[in-house]
CSV table of C-alpha atoms in Angstrom, one decimal:
chain,number,residue,atom,x,y,z
B,1,MET,CA,-13.8,1.4,5.9
B,2,MET,CA,-13.6,-2.3,5.3
B,3,GLU,CA,-10.3,-3.8,4.4
B,4,SER,CA,-11.5,-4.9,1.0
B,5,GLU,CA,-12.6,-1.3,0.2
B,6,LEU,CA,-9.2,0.1,1.1
B,7,CYS,CA,-7.7,-1.5,-2.0
B,8,TYR,CA,-9.8,0.8,-4.2
B,9,VAL,CA,-9.0,4.1,-2.4
B,10,THR,CA,-7.4,6.6,-4.8
B,11,ALA,CA,-3.9,7.8,-4.1
B,12,VAL,CA,-5.2,11.4,-3.5
B,13,ASN,CA,-7.7,10.1,-1.0
B,14,ALA,CA,-5.2,7.9,0.8
B,15,ILE,CA,-2.8,10.7,1.2
B,16,GLN,CA,-5.5,12.9,2.5
B,17,GLN,CA,-6.4,10.2,5.0
B,18,PHE,CA,-2.8,9.7,6.0
B,19,ARG,CA,-2.5,13.4,6.8
B,20,ALA,CA,-5.7,13.4,8.7
B,21,LYS,CA,-4.6,10.3,10.6
B,22,THR,CA,-7.8,8.4,9.7
B,23,LEU,CA,-5.8,5.8,7.7
B,24,SER,CA,-2.2,4.7,8.1
B,25,PRO,CA,0.2,3.5,5.4
B,26,VAL,CA,0.5,0.3,7.4
B,27,GLU,CA,-3.3,-0.3,7.3
B,28,LEU,CA,-3.4,0.4,3.6
B,29,MET,CA,-0.5,-1.9,2.8
B,30,GLN,CA,-2.0,-4.7,5.0
B,31,ALA,CA,-5.2,-4.5,3.0
B,32,VAL,CA,-3.4,-4.5,-0.4
B,33,ILE,CA,-1.3,-7.5,0.6
B,34,ALA,CA,-4.3,-9.4,1.8
B,35,ARG,CA,-6.1,-8.7,-1.5
B,36,ALA,CA,-3.1,-9.7,-3.5
B,37,GLU,CA,-2.8,-12.9,-1.6
B,38,ALA,CA,-6.5,-13.6,-2.0
B,39,VAL,CA,-6.6,-13.2,-5.8
B,40,GLU,CA,-3.1,-14.3,-6.8
B,41,PRO,CA,-4.0,-18.0,-7.1
B,42,GLN,CA,-6.6,-17.2,-9.7
B,43,ILE,CA,-4.8,-14.4,-11.7
B,44,ASN,CA,-1.2,-15.3,-11.3
B,45,ALA,CA,-0.2,-11.7,-11.7
B,46,PHE,CA,3.0,-11.5,-9.6
B,47,SER,CA,6.4,-13.2,-10.4
B,48,PHE,CA,7.9,-11.8,-7.2
B,49,THR,CA,6.5,-10.3,-4.1
B,50,TYR,CA,8.3,-8.2,-1.5
B,51,TYR,CA,5.7,-8.1,1.2
B,52,GLU,CA,8.2,-7.8,4.1
B,53,GLU,CA,10.0,-4.9,2.4
B,54,ALA,CA,6.7,-3.3,1.6
B,55,MET,CA,5.5,-3.5,5.2
B,56,ALA,CA,8.9,-2.0,6.4
B,57,ALA,CA,8.5,0.8,3.9
B,58,ALA,CA,4.9,1.4,5.1
B,59,ARG,CA,6.1,1.6,8.7
B,60,GLU,CA,8.7,4.1,7.7
B,61,ALA,CA,6.1,6.1,5.8
B,62,GLU,CA,3.9,6.1,8.9
B,63,LYS,CA,6.8,7.6,10.9
B,64,ARG,CA,7.4,10.3,8.3
B,65,TYR,CA,3.7,11.3,8.4
B,66,ALA,CA,3.8,11.5,12.2
B,67,ARG,CA,6.8,13.8,11.9
B,68,GLY,CA,5.3,15.9,9.1
B,69,GLU,CA,8.2,14.9,6.8
B,70,GLU,CA,6.3,12.8,4.2
B,71,ARG,CA,7.4,12.8,0.6
B,72,PRO,CA,5.2,12.9,-2.5
B,73,LEU,CA,3.2,9.6,-2.8
B,74,GLU,CA,4.6,8.5,0.6
B,75,GLY,CA,2.8,5.3,1.7
B,76,ILE,CA,1.1,4.6,-1.6
B,77,PRO,CA,1.4,0.9,-2.6
B,78,LEU,CA,2.9,0.2,-6.0
B,79,ALA,CA,3.1,-2.9,-8.2
B,80,VAL,CA,5.4,-3.0,-11.3
B,81,LYS,CA,4.5,-4.9,-14.4
B,82,ASP,CA,7.6,-6.4,-15.9
B,83,GLU,CA,7.3,-8.2,-19.2
B,84,THR,CA,10.3,-9.9,-20.9
B,85,TYR,CA,10.0,-11.4,-24.3
């Protein structure tokens, strides 16, 4: 699967692929970060990004899958929309 396509994988499909070891949380996070960086100048969606922390969490998720100790939604990227008026 191409990196750009990974950004549109469903959470259910990603988890299935993590368990089957056909996709890793690190690969998915790298694809999501690459896409966010590519479109951010045009859409200005993020006030703050925590890419280093996200990659560290993805590496931890990968270890949990390897040990069979994954938690619900382990390794699924998440963005939070924060609006303050």
